[in-house]
C-alpha positions as semicolon CSV with decimal commas, in nm:
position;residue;x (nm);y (nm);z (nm)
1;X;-3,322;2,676;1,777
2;X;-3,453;2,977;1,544
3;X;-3,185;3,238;1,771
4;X;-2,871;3,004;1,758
5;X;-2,918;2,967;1,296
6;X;-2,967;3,342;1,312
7;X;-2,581;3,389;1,569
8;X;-2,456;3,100;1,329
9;X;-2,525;3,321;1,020
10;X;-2,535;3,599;1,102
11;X;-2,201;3,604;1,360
12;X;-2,014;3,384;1,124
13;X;-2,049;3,616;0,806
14;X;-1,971;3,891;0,979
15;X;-1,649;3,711;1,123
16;X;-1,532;3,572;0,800
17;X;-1,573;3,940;0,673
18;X;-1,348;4,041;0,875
19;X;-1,122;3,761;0,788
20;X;-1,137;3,866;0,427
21;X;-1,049;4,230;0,555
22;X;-0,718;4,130;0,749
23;X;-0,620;3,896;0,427
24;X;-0,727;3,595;0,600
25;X;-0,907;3,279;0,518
26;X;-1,265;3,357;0,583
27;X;-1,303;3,021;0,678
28;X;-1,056;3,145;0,987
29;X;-1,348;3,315;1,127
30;X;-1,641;3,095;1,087
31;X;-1,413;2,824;1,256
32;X;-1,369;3,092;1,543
33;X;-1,734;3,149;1,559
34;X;-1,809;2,797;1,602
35;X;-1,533;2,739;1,906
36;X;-1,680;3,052;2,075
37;X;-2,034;2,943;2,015
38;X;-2,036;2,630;2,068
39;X;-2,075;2,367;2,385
40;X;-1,713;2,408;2,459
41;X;-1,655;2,796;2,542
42;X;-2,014;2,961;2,562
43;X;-2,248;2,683;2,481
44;X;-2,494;2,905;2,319
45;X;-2,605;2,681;2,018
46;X;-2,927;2,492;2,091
47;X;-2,891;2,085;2,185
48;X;-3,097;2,039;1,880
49;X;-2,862;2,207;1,608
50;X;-2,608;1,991;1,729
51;X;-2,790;1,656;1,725
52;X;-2,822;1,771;1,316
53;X;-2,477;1,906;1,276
54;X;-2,343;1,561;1,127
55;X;-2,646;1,564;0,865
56;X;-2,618;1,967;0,808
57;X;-2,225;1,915;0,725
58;X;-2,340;1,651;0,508
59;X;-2,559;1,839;0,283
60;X;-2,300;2,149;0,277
61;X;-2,089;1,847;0,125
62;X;-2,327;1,738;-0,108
63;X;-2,410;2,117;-0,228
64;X;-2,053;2,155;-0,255
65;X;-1,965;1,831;-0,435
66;X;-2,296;1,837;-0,642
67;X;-2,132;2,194;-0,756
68;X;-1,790;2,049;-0,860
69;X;-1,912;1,813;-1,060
70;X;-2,099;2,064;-1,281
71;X;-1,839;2,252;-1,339
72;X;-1,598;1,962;-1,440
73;X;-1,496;1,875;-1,811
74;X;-1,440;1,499;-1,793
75;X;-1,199;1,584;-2,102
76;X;-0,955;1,788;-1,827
77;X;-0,995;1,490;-1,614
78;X;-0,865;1,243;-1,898
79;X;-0,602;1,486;-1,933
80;X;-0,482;1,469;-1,582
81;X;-0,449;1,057;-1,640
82;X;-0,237;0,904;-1,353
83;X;-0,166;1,155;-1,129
84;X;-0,521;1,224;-1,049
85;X;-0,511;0,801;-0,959
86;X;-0,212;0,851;-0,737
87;X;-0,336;1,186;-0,558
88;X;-0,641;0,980;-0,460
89;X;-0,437;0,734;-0,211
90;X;-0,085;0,808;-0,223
91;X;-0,042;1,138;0,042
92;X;-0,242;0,993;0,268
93;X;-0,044;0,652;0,284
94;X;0,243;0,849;0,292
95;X;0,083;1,088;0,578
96;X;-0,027;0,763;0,821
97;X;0,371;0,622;0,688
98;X;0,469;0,957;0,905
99;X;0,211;0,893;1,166
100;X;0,353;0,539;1,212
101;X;0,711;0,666;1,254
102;X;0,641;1,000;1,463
103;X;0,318;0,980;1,667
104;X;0,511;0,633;1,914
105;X;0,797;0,870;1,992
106;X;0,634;1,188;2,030
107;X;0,331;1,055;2,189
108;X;0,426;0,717;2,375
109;X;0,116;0,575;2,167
110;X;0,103;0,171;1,956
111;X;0,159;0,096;1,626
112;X;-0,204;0,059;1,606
113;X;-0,304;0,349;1,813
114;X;-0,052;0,587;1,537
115;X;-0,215;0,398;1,222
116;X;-0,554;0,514;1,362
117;X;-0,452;0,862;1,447
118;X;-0,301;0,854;1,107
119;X;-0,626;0,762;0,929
120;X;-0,829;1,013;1,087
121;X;-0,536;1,303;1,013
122;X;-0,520;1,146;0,686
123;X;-0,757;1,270;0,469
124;X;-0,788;1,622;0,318
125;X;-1,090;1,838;0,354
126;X;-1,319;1,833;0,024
127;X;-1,503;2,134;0,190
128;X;-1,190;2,366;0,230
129;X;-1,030;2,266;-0,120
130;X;-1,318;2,227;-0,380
131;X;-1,451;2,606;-0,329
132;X;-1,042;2,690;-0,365
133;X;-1,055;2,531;-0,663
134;X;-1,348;2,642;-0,834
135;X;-1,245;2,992;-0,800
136;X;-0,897;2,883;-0,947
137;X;-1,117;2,760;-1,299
138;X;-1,384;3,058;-1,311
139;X;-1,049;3,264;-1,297
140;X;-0,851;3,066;-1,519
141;X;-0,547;3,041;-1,314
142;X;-0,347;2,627;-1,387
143;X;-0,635;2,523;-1,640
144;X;-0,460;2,499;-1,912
145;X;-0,254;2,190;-1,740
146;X;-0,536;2,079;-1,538
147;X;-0,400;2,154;-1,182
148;X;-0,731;2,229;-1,015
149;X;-0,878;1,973;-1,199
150;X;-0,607;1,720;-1,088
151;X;-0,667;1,854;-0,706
152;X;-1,060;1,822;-0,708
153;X;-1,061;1,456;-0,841
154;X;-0,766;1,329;-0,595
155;X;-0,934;1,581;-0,308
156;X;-1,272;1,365;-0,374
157;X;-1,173;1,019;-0,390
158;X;-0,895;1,032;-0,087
159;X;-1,184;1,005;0,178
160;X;-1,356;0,704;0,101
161;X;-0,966;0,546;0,113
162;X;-0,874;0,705;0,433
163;X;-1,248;0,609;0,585
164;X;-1,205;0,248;0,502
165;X;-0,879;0,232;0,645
166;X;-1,006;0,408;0,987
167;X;-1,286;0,161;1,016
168;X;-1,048;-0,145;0,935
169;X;-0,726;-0,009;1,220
170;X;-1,057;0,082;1,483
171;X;-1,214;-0,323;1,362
172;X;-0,842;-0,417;1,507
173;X;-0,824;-0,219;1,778
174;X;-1,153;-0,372;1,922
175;X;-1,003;-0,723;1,881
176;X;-1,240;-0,778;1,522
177;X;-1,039;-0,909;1,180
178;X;-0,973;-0,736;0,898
179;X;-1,024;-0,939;0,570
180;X;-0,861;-0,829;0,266
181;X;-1,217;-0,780;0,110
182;X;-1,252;-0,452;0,314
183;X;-0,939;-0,329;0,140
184;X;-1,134;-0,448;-0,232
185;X;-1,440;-0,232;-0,102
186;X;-1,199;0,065;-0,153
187;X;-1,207;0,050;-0,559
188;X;-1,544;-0,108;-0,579
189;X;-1,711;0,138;-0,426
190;X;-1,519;0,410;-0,608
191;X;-1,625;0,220;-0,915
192;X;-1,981;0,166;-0,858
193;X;-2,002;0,552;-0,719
194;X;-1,893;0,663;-1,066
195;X;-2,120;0,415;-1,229
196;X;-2,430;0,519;-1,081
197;X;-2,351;0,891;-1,035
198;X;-2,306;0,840;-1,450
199;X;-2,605;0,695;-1,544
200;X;-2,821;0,933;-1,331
201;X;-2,663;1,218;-1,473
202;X;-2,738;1,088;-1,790
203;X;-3,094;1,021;-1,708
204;X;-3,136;1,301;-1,559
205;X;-2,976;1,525;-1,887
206;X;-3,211;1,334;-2,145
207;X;-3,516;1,447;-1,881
208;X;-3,433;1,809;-1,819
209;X;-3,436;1,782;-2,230
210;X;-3,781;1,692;-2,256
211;X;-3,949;1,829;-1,960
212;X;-3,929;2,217;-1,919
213;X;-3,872;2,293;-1,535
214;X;-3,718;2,588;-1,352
215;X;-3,371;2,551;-1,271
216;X;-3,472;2,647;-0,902
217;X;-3,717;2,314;-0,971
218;X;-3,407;2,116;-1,120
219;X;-3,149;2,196;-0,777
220;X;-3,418;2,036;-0,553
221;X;-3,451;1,689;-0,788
222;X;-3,030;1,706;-0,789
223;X;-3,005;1,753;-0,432
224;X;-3,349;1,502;-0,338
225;X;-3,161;1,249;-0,540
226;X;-2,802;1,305;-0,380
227;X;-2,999;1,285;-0,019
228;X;-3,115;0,945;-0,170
229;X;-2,766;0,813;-0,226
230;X;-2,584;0,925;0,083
231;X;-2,914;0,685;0,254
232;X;-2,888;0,438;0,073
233;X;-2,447;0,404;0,100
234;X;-2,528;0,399;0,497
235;X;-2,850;0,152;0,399
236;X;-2,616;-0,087;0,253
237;X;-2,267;-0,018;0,387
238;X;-2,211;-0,347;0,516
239;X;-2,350;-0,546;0,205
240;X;-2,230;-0,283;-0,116
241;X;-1,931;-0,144;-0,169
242;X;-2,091;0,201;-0,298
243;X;-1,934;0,576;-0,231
244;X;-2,261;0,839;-0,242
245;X;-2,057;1,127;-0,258
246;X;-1,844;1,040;-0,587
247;X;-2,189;0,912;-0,699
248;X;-2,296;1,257;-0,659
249;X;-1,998;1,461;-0,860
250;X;-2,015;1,191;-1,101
251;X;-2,397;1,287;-1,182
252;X;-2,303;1,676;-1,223
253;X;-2,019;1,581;-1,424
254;X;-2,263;1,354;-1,660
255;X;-2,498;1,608;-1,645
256;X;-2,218;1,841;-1,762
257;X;-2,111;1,623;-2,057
258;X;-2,496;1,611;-2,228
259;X;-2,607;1,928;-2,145
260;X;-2,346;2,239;-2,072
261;X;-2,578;2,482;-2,074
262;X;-2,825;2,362;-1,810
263;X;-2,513;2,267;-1,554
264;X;-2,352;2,560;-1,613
265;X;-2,711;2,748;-1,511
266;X;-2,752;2,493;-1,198
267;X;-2,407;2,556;-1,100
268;X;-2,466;2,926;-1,035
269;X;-2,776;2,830;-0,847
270;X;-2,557;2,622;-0,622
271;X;-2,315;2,882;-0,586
272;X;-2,573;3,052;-0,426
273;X;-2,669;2,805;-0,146
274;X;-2,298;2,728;-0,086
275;X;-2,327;3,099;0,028
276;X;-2,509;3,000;0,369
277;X;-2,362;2,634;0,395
278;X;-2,048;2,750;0,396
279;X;-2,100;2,976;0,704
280;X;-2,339;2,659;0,850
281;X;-2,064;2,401;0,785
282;X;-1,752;2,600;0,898
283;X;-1,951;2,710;1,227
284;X;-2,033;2,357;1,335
285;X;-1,700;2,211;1,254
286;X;-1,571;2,454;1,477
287;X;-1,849;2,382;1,731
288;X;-1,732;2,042;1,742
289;X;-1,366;2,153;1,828
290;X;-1,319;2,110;2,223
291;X;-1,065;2,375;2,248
292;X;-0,956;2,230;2,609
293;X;-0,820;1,939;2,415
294;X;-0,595;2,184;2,215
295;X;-0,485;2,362;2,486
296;X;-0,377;2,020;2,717
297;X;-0,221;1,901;2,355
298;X;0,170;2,089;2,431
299;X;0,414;2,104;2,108
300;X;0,424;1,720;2,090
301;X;0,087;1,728;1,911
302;X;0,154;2,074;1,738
303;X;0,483;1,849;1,626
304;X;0,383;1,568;1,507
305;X;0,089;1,781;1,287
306;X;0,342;1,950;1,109
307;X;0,564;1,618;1,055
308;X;0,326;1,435;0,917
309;X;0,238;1,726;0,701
310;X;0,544;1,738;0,567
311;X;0,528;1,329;0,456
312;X;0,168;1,407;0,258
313;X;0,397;1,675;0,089
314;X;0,609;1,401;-0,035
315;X;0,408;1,253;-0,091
316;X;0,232;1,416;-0,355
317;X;0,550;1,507;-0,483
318;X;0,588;1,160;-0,576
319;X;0,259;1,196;-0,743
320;X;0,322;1,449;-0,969
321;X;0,696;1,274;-1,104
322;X;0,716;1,294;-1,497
323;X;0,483;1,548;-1,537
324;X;0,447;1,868;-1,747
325;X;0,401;2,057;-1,409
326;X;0,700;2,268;-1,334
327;X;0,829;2,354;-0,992
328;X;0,604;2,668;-0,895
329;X;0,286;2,457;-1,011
330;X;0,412;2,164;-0,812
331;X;0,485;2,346;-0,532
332;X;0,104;2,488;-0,509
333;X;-0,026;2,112;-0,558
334;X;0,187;2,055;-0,274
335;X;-0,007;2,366;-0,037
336;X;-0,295;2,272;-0,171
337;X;-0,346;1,931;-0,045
338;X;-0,229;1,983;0,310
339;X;-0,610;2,140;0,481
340;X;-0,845;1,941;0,675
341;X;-1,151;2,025;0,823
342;X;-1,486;1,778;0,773
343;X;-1,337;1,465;0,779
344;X;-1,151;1,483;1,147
345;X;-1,492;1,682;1,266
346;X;-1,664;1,361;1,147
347;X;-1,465;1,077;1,294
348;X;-1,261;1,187;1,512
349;X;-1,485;1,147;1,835
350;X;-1,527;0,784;1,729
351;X;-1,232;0,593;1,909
352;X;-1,337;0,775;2,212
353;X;-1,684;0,670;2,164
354;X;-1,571;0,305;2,127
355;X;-1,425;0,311;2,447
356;X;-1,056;0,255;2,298
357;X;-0,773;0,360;2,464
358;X;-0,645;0,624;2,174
359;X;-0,939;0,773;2,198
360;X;-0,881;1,090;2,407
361;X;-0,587;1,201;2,177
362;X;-0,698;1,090;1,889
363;X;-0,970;1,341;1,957
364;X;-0,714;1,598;2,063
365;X;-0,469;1,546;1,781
366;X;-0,729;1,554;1,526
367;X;-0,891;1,918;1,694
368;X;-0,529;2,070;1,618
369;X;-0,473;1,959;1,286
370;X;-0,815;2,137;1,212
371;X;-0,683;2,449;1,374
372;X;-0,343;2,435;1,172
373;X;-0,421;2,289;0,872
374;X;-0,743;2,460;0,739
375;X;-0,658;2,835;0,838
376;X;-0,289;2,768;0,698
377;X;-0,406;2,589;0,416
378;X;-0,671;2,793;0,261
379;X;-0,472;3,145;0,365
380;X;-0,159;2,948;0,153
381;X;-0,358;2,861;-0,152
382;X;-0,499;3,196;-0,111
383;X;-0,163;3,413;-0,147
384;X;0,030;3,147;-0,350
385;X;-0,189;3,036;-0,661
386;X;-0,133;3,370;-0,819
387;X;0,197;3,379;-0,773
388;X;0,250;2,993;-0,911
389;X;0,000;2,954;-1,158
390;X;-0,021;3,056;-1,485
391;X;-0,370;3,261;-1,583
């Protein structure tokens, strides 16, 4: 276990270096580490790092999230207004609207079996765009009209409303119902994830004010606390609506509002451990990529990727309509919502795993929109924001 951490680290740095060095996504390279490493090509990481890889891309998630939210102004976010509602739902309807109308002709598959493929394509990948967008605030680049702002927020909330909608199209696919209170679970649990998150951040501001601690102290409560909430959302997923990981930017963005100074202090701590769950989370993603599946895929898969691409493009186009953006800043929203990474790691395998018959290309279409669409979409951001933002 000890020698396949020290290849993940220490073989994944060294490959996003490189990366970095050939103007690349450095992400590019951890996700190549994690193919060659993993069961797939060379099978070299240990059985037991890949029973935890679902909990260890998890807490790269939280750190990550936990780190957004302390670095939010909730006074951008007001700013932002509707289009930060629409980005949270509208691309992906719009992306599993393209699904529905491609993936039957390209791929001979259902209605249903397209709507599925569509919800696990669907969502964007919090892990590849929140670090993009951090860097876009320390630097100042779009701040002044909120553009990262309005990316984080939409880039946040659009996974809980693409997850509900997998497990409601998988519910029919198994022969189950799906009542119209699963669809009400979407905004409740967005609701009561900012509710909580809130009032712990608040709690948790007028403590830190009392009691002196380290910050290195402080990190550990945040992220004990955040490993609290992501239990208790799977404790109670089938009785309350509740999303732990808005929970969890809503507490650093609380934590933000009463006390600037300390968040601005933990944020550079977290900075710090994104710096090894970065490599950890990009390297297991990629271990989880069967690259056989990509290979058997042909251009019908590579296709329909880059179709349904191009409908989440419209649709947050239509999200940003009678805005102050002009076109160059709409046009990087546009690049900037397209990666995906975590999300189609996470689920992807589960149609297979229920023994439905999309399951094998569901699984293979989702392993090629994480080859396309993180590289491309982090090495666009990349090379575009200066170019389309103003500093």
């Amino acid at each position: 276990m000890l020698l396949s951490v020290a290849m993940i680290l220490l073989l994944g740095m060294s490959m996003g270096m490189v990366c970095k060095k050939l103007h690349l996504p450095g992400l590019l390279g951890m996700l190549f580490t994690g193919i060659l490493l993993g069961p797939y090509v060379l099978n070299w990481i240990d059985v037991s790092i890949l029973n935890l890889s679902p909990d260890l891309r998890r807490i790269a998630l939280i750190i990550i999230l936990t780190r957004a939210g302390l670095s939010l102004d909730i006074n951008d976010l007001k700013k932002v207004g509707r289009p930060a509602i629409l980005m949270c739902f509208v691309p992906a309807c719009f992306e599993i609207l393209g699904m529905l109308a491609l993936a039957p002709k390209l791929l001979g598959v259902s209605l249903l079996d397209a709507a599925i493929l569509g919800a696990v394509v669907g969502a964007v990948s919090p892990a590849v765009i929140v670090p993009k967008m951090l860097k876009l605030m320390e630097e100042g680049y779009g701040t002044k009209k909120s553009i990262p702002q309005l990316i984080l927020a939409g880039a946040s909330v659009d996974d809980v409303f693409v997850i509900v909608l997998f497990t409601a199209f998988t519910g029919l696919a198994q022969g189950s119902s799906v009542s119209l209170k699963s669809f009400f679970n979407i905004p409740l649990s967005i609701i009561s994830g900012i509710v909580v998150g809130g009032i712990i951040g608040i709690l948790f501001s007028n403590f830190f004010k009392k009691v002196h601690l380290r910050d290195t102290v402080k990190v550990m409560i945040l992220l004990s606390v955040s490993f609290i909430l992501v239990t208790f959302e799977d404790m109670v997923a089938n009785i309350i609506p509740f999303a732990s990981l808005i929970a969890i930017m809503s507490m650093g963005i609380a934590l933000k509002q009463k006390r600037e100074v300390v968040a601005a202090r933990l944020s550079l701590k977290f900075n710090k451990l994104w710096v090894v769950f970065e490599v950890i989370l990009f390297v297991l993603v990629g271990a989880t990529v069967d690259i056989h599946y990509a290979v058997s895929a042909g251009a019908a898969s590579v296709l329909l990727i880059l179709g349904v691409i191009v409908f989440r493009m419209v649709g947050v186009w239509v999200c940003l309509i009678k805005t102050e953006l002009n076109l160059k800043e709409r046009l990087f929203c546009i690049i900037a919502y397209t990666p995906k990474a975590t999300v189609q790691a996470a689920i992807a395998g589960v149609p297979l795993a229920m023994g439905l018959a999309c399951g094998k290309i569901t699984l293979t279409v989702a392993v090629v929109s994480i080859l396309i669409a993180a590289p491309v979409g982090a090495f666009l951001i990349d090379i575009s924001y200066k170019k389309l933002l103003k500093q």
